[in-house]
Coordinates of C-alpha atoms and ligand atoms in Angstrom, one line a residue:
X910 CA 89.3 7.8 115.9
X911 CA 86.3 7.9 118.2
X912 CA 87.1 11.5 119.0
X913 CA 87.5 12.3 115.3
X914 CA 84.1 10.8 114.7
X915 CA 82.6 12.8 117.4
X916 CA 84.1 15.9 116.1
X917 CA 82.8 15.3 112.6
X918 CA 79.3 14.6 113.9
X919 CA 79.4 17.9 115.7
X920 CA 80.4 19.8 112.6
X921 CA 77.8 18.0 110.6
X922 CA 75.1 19.3 113.0
X923 CA 76.4 22.8 112.4
X924 CA 76.4 22.4 108.7
X925 CA 72.8 21.0 108.6
X926 CA 71.6 23.8 110.8
X927 CA 73.3 26.5 108.7
X928 CA 71.0 29.0 107.0
X929 CA 72.5 31.8 104.9
X930 CA 70.7 35.1 104.7
X931 CA 73.3 36.9 102.6
X932 CA 76.5 36.6 100.6
X933 CA 78.7 37.6 103.5
X934 CA 77.4 34.8 105.8
X935 CA 77.8 32.3 103.0
X936 CA 81.3 33.4 102.4
X937 CA 82.1 33.0 106.1
X938 CA 80.7 29.5 105.9
X939 CA 82.9 28.7 102.9
X940 CA 86.0 30.0 104.6
X941 CA 85.2 28.1 107.8
X942 CA 84.6 24.7 106.2
X943 CA 85.9 24.7 102.7
X944 CA 88.7 27.3 102.8
X945 CA 92.4 26.5 102.4
X946 CA 92.8 26.4 106.2
X947 CA 89.2 25.3 106.7
X948 CA 87.8 22.5 108.9
X949 CA 87.5 20.0 106.0
X950 CA 91.2 20.4 105.2
X951 CA 92.1 20.2 108.9
X952 CA 90.2 17.0 109.5
X953 CA 91.7 15.4 106.4
X954 CA 95.0 16.2 108.0
X955 CA 94.1 14.1 111.0
X956 CA 93.9 11.0 108.7
X957 CA 97.6 10.4 109.3
X958 CA 96.9 9.8 113.0
X959 CA 94.2 7.2 112.3
X960 CA 95.4 3.6 112.7
X961 CA 95.9 1.8 109.3
X962 CA 93.1 -0.7 109.9
X963 CA 90.5 2.0 110.4
X964 CA 91.7 4.2 107.6
X965 CA 89.2 3.0 105.0
X966 CA 86.2 3.6 107.3
X967 CA 87.5 7.0 108.3
X968 CA 88.2 8.0 104.7
X969 CA 84.5 7.3 103.8
X970 CA 83.3 9.2 106.8
X971 CA 85.5 12.2 105.8
X972 CA 84.4 12.1 102.2
X973 CA 80.8 12.1 103.2
X974 CA 81.5 15.1 105.5
X975 CA 83.2 17.0 102.8
X976 CA 80.4 16.4 100.3
X977 CA 77.8 17.5 102.9
X978 CA 79.7 20.8 103.4
X979 CA 80.1 21.3 99.6
X980 CA 76.5 20.6 98.8
X981 CA 75.2 22.9 101.5
X982 CA 77.5 25.7 100.2
X983 CA 76.4 25.0 96.5
X984 CA 72.7 25.1 97.3
X985 CA 72.9 28.5 99.0
X986 CA 75.3 29.8 96.3
X987 CA 72.7 29.0 93.6
X988 CA 70.1 31.0 95.4
X989 CA 72.4 33.8 96.0
X990 CA 73.3 34.1 92.3
X991 CA 69.6 34.2 91.5
X992 CA 68.8 37.0 93.8
X993 CA 71.9 39.0 92.8
X994 CA 70.9 38.8 89.1
X995 CA 67.4 39.9 89.3
X996 CA 66.5 41.4 92.7
X997 CA 63.0 40.4 93.4
X998 CA 62.0 37.4 91.3
X999 CA 61.1 38.6 87.9
X1000 CA 59.7 36.5 85.1
X1001 CA 61.2 37.9 82.0
X1002 CA 58.9 36.0 79.7
X1003 CA 55.8 37.8 81.0
X1004 CA 54.3 40.5 78.6
X1005 CA 55.6 44.0 79.6
X1006 CA 53.5 46.8 81.0
X1007 CA 52.0 48.6 77.9
X1008 CA 53.0 52.2 77.4
X1009 CA 50.0 54.1 76.0
X1010 CA 50.7 55.7 72.7
X1011 CA 50.1 59.4 72.4
X1012 CA 48.3 61.0 69.5
X1013 CA 49.1 63.9 67.2
X1014 CA 47.2 67.0 68.0
X1015 CA 44.2 67.4 65.5
X1016 CA 45.5 70.8 64.5
X1017 CA 48.9 69.3 63.6
X1018 CA 47.2 66.5 61.7
X1019 CA 45.2 69.0 59.6
X1020 CA 48.1 71.3 59.1
X1021 CA 50.2 68.4 57.8
X1022 CA 47.3 67.5 55.4
X1023 CA 47.1 71.1 54.1
X1024 CA 50.8 71.4 53.7
X1025 CA 51.1 68.0 51.9
X1026 CA 48.3 69.0 49.5
X1027 CA 50.1 72.1 48.4
X1028 CA 53.5 70.4 48.4
X1029 CA 52.2 68.1 45.7
X1030 CA 51.7 71.0 43.3
X1031 CA 55.1 72.6 43.9
X1032 CA 54.7 74.8 47.0
X1033 CA 57.5 74.7 49.5
X1034 CA 57.1 75.3 53.2
X1035 CA 58.3 78.5 54.9
X1036 CA 58.2 79.5 58.5
X1037 CA 58.9 82.8 60.3
X1038 CA 59.1 84.4 63.7
X1039 CA 56.1 84.7 66.0
X1040 CA 57.4 88.0 67.4
X1041 CA 57.4 90.2 64.3
X1042 CA 58.3 93.8 63.4
X1043 CA 55.8 96.3 62.1
X1044 CA 57.3 96.2 58.6
X1045 CA 56.7 92.5 58.0
X1046 CA 53.4 92.3 59.8
X1047 CA 51.8 95.5 58.5
X1048 CA 53.6 98.2 56.6
X1049 CA 55.1 96.0 53.8
X1050 CA 51.7 94.4 53.3
X1051 CA 50.2 97.7 52.2
X1052 CA 49.1 98.7 55.7
X1053 CA 51.1 101.8 56.6
X1054 CA 50.8 103.4 60.0
X1055 CA 47.3 104.7 60.7
X1056 CA 45.9 102.6 57.9
X1057 CA 42.3 101.7 59.1
X1058 CA 42.8 98.1 58.0
X1059 CA 45.2 97.6 61.0
X1060 CA 42.0 97.7 63.1
X1061 CA 40.7 94.6 61.4
X1062 CA 43.1 92.6 63.6
X1063 CA 43.4 93.4 67.3
X1064 CA 47.1 93.3 67.9
X1065 CA 49.2 92.4 70.9
X1066 CA 52.1 94.8 71.1
X1067 CA 55.4 94.0 72.8
X1068 CA 55.6 96.6 75.6
X1069 CA 59.4 96.9 75.6
X1070 CA 59.6 97.7 71.9
X1071 CA 56.8 99.6 70.1
X1072 CA 58.0 98.2 66.8
X1073 CA 57.3 94.6 67.8
X1074 CA 54.1 92.7 67.7
X1075 CA 52.9 89.2 68.1
X1076 CA 52.2 88.4 64.4
X1077 CA 48.6 88.7 63.6
X1078 CA 48.8 86.5 60.5
X1079 CA 51.4 84.4 58.7
X1080 CA 51.4 86.9 55.8
X1081 CA 54.4 88.2 57.6
X1082 CA 56.3 85.1 56.6
X1083 CA 55.3 85.8 53.0
X1084 CA 56.8 89.2 53.3
X1085 CA 60.0 87.7 54.5
X1086 CA 60.1 85.3 51.6
X1087 CA 59.4 88.1 49.1
X1088 CA 62.3 89.9 50.7
X1089 CA 64.9 87.1 50.5
X1090 CA 63.9 84.7 47.8
X1091 CA 64.2 85.1 44.1
X1092 CA 61.2 84.8 41.7
X1093 CA 59.2 82.7 41.0
X1094 CA 57.9 82.1 44.5
X1095 CA 55.5 79.4 45.5
X1096 CA 55.3 79.0 49.3
X1097 CA 52.9 77.8 52.0
X1098 CA 53.4 79.3 55.4
X1099 CA 52.0 77.4 58.4
X1100 CA 52.2 78.8 61.9
X1101 CA 50.7 80.2 65.1
X1102 CA 49.3 83.7 65.1
X1103 CA 47.9 86.0 67.9
X1104 CA 45.0 88.4 68.2
X1105 CA 43.8 90.3 71.2
X1106 CA 40.4 88.6 71.4
X1107 CA 38.3 87.5 74.4
X1108 CA 38.5 83.7 74.6
X1109 CA 35.2 82.1 73.7
X1110 CA 33.9 79.1 71.7
X1111 CA 34.3 81.2 68.5
X1112 CA 37.4 83.3 69.2
X1113 CA 40.8 82.8 70.8
X1114 CA 43.8 84.9 71.5
X1115 CA 46.0 82.5 69.5
X1116 CA 45.3 80.3 66.6
X1117 CA 47.0 78.8 63.6
X1118 CA 47.1 79.7 59.9
X1119 CA 48.3 78.3 56.7
X1120 CA 48.9 81.0 54.1
X1121 CA 50.0 80.5 50.5
X1122 CA 51.7 82.8 48.0
X1123 CA 52.5 82.4 44.4
X1124 CA 54.3 85.1 42.4
X1125 CA 55.4 84.6 38.8
X1126 CA 54.8 86.0 35.3
X1127 CA 51.2 85.6 34.1
X1128 CA 49.6 84.4 37.3
X1129 CA 45.9 85.1 37.1
X1130 CA 42.8 84.9 39.2
X1131 CA 41.9 81.7 37.3
X1132 CA 45.1 80.1 38.6
X1133 CA 44.0 81.1 42.2
X1134 CA 40.6 79.6 41.7
X1135 CA 41.9 76.4 40.2
X1136 CA 44.5 76.0 42.9
X1137 CA 42.0 76.5 45.7
X1138 CA 39.5 74.2 44.0
X1139 CA 42.1 71.5 43.9
X1140 CA 42.8 72.1 47.6
X1141 CA 39.2 71.8 48.5
X1142 CA 38.6 68.6 46.6
X1143 CA 41.7 67.0 48.1
X1144 CA 40.7 68.1 51.6
X1145 CA 37.0 67.7 51.7
X1146 CA 36.2 65.3 48.8
X1147 CA 35.4 65.5 45.1
X1148 CA 31.8 66.6 45.5
X1149 CA 32.5 69.7 47.4
X1150 CA 31.5 72.9 45.7
X1151 CA 33.2 76.2 46.0
X1152 CA 32.1 79.8 45.6
X1153 CA 34.0 83.1 45.8
X1154 CA 32.5 86.3 47.4
X1155 CA 34.1 89.7 46.8
X1156 CA 35.9 90.9 50.0
X1157 CA 38.6 93.3 51.1
X1158 CA 42.2 92.7 52.3
X1159 CA 44.7 95.5 52.1
X1160 CA 47.4 93.3 50.6
X1161 CA 45.2 91.8 47.8
X1162 CA 43.2 93.3 44.9
X1163 CA 40.8 92.0 44.0
X1164 CA 40.1 90.1 47.2
X1165 CA 37.7 87.3 47.9
X1166 CA 36.4 85.0 50.5
X1167 CA 35.9 81.4 49.6
X1168 CA 33.0 79.3 50.8
X1169 CA 32.6 75.5 50.4
X1170 CA 29.3 73.6 50.3
X1171 CA 28.6 72.5 53.8
X1172 CA 30.4 69.3 54.7
X1173 CA 27.7 68.2 57.2
X1174 CA 24.5 68.7 55.3
X1175 CA 25.8 68.9 51.8
X1176 CA 24.0 72.1 51.3
X1177 CA 20.5 71.5 52.6
X1178 CA 21.0 73.5 55.7
X1179 CA 22.3 72.7 59.3
X1180 CA 23.8 74.3 62.3
X1181 CA 27.4 74.3 60.9
X1182 CA 26.4 76.3 57.9
X1183 CA 23.7 78.3 59.8
X1184 CA 21.2 77.0 57.3
X1185 CA 22.9 78.7 54.4
X1186 CA 24.4 75.5 52.8
X1187 CA 27.8 77.2 52.7
X1188 CA 30.7 77.6 55.1
X1189 CA 33.5 80.2 54.7
X1190 CA 37.0 78.7 54.9
X1191 CA 39.5 81.3 53.7
X1192 CA 40.4 84.7 52.3
X1193 CA 42.4 85.2 49.1
X1194 CA 43.1 87.6 46.3
X1195 CA 45.7 88.8 43.8
X1196 CA 48.7 90.3 45.5
X1197 CA 48.4 94.1 45.6
X1198 CA 50.8 96.0 43.2
X1199 CA 51.9 98.2 46.2
X1200 CA 53.0 95.1 48.1
X1201 CA 55.0 93.8 45.1
X1202 CA 56.6 97.3 44.8
X1203 CA 57.5 97.2 48.5
X1204 CA 59.8 94.3 47.7
X1205 CA 61.2 95.7 44.5
X1206 CA 59.1 93.6 42.2
X1207 CA 57.6 95.2 39.1
X1208 CA 53.8 94.6 39.1
X1209 CA 53.8 95.2 35.3
X1210 CA 56.0 92.1 34.8
X1211 CA 55.0 89.9 37.8
X1212 CA 51.6 89.1 39.3
X1213 CA 50.7 86.7 42.1
X1214 CA 48.0 85.4 44.2
X1215 CA 47.8 84.8 48.0
X1216 CA 45.4 83.0 50.3
X1217 CA 45.1 82.4 54.0
X1218 CA 43.2 80.0 56.0
X1219 CA 42.7 79.2 59.7
X1220 CA 43.8 75.7 60.6
X1221 CA 41.2 75.6 63.5
X1222 CA 38.5 76.6 61.0
X1223 CA 39.4 73.8 58.6
X1224 CA 39.6 71.3 61.4
X1225 CA 36.2 72.5 62.7
X1226 CA 34.6 72.1 59.3
X1227 CA 36.2 68.8 58.6
X1228 CA 35.7 67.1 62.0
X1229 CA 32.8 69.2 63.5
X1230 CA 34.7 70.6 66.4
X1231 CA 32.3 73.2 67.8
X1232 CA 34.3 74.9 70.4
X1233 CA 37.7 76.6 69.7
X1234 CA 38.8 76.2 73.3
X1235 CA 39.0 72.4 73.0
X1236 CA 42.1 72.7 70.9
X1237 CA 44.1 74.1 73.8
X1238 CA 42.5 72.4 76.8
X1239 CA 44.6 69.2 76.4
X1240 CA 41.7 67.0 77.3
X1241 CA 42.9 63.5 76.2
X1242 CA 39.3 62.4 75.6
X1243 CA 39.1 65.0 72.9
X1244 CA 42.6 64.4 71.5
X1245 CA 42.3 60.6 71.4
X1246 CA 39.4 60.9 69.0
X1247 CA 41.9 61.8 66.3
X1248 CA 44.0 58.7 66.7
X1249 CA 42.4 57.0 63.8
X1250 CA 43.2 59.9 61.3
X1251 CA 46.9 60.3 62.2
Ligands
LIG2586 N1 46.1 87.4 56.2 C1 44.7 87.3 56.1 C2 44.1 87.1 57.4 O1 44.8 86.8 58.4 C3 44.3 86.2 55.2 C4 44.6 86.4 53.8 C5 45.9 85.9 53.3 C6 43.8 87.0 52.9 C7 46.2 86.1 52.0 C8 44.1 87.2 51.6 C9 45.3 86.8 51.1 O2 42.9 87.3 57.6

C-alpha cells in the first residue's frame, strides 16, 4: 500500500507538471494515463493486492488520482479545440474590414443617362464592332473613296488589311442596322470611336459617341428638332434653350449642329461657352437619300433623321470637366466625384 501511494504521488507530480504544446503531445498524455492500457487502469488493477481494511482509503486515493489526470487532459483539450477552430484568436463579433466601393466611370454614367432618355421614347440600343470595314464606316454613308469628307476625320487604318479601320464614328453601327433590320428603325448606338489626333485637353485618339437613327414614313426635320429638344430638357433641365446652325455631314441633308444655352452661366457668358452663351453638343440632319439607297430603301417612300453626340462632350458640359485626358487617367480622386450621381 505504501509503495502504491508513493507511486501515485510520483505520477501526480508528473501530471501537475505536464504542459501540452500541441495535439500530439496531449494525445501521448491521454494514452499514457487514460488509455485502455494506461497508468490509471493499471493502478486500479493493483487494488486487488491492497488489504481489505485499507481498500476504502486506497479507493479514494485512486479516484482522486484519476480525476486529476482527467481534468488535466480536459483543460488542455478545450484549449486545443479552440486553436484548431480559429487559428489565431479571432473575435467574430467585431465589425469586418470595410471594402471600399468602386464607382461607375462618369462616361458610363452619362452614356446610361443618354440611352435611357432615348429608350423612353422607343429607341432601342444597338452596338457594333470597333474594327470596321470601309463600307460601313465610309462608303455606305455616302463617302465613297477619295471623297473629301473622309478627311474630316483622321482615321487609323489597320496595317494588315487596307479595308479595315478603327471606326471613326458609331454611324457605322447605324449602317449595319440599316443593312439587317426591317423598317421602321429607331436605334441609339453608343460606343467607343477612334481618331488619329494628338492627345491634349481638347482632343484624344479615342472617345465615345451616342448616335441615333430614325427611319420611317413621314419623318421630318420637325421630328428631329422635337426629339432633340426633349433630350436636352431631360439631360440638362427644362430651362435649357436649343438652337440649330446649318452644317455639313456627307450622310445627312440638310445637316445641322445643335447648341444649347450654356449650362454654367445660363447665357450671360463664361469660359465654358467662350462668352457666347451657347455650347455646341451634337451634329444631326435628315438621312441623305444616297445613304438610304445604299441600303435598298426608297427615299421617295421613307425618310429619316440621324444625330450624333460625343459622350465626353456631354459629360464636360454637364459636369464641367475641362480636360479630356482626365477620363482615361484613372485618377480615383476624379472618378470618386461622380459617386453621388451613379
Ligand atoms: N457621325 C458624325 C460625327 O461623328 C455625327 C453625326 C451623326 C452627324 C449623325 C449627323 C448625323 O461627327
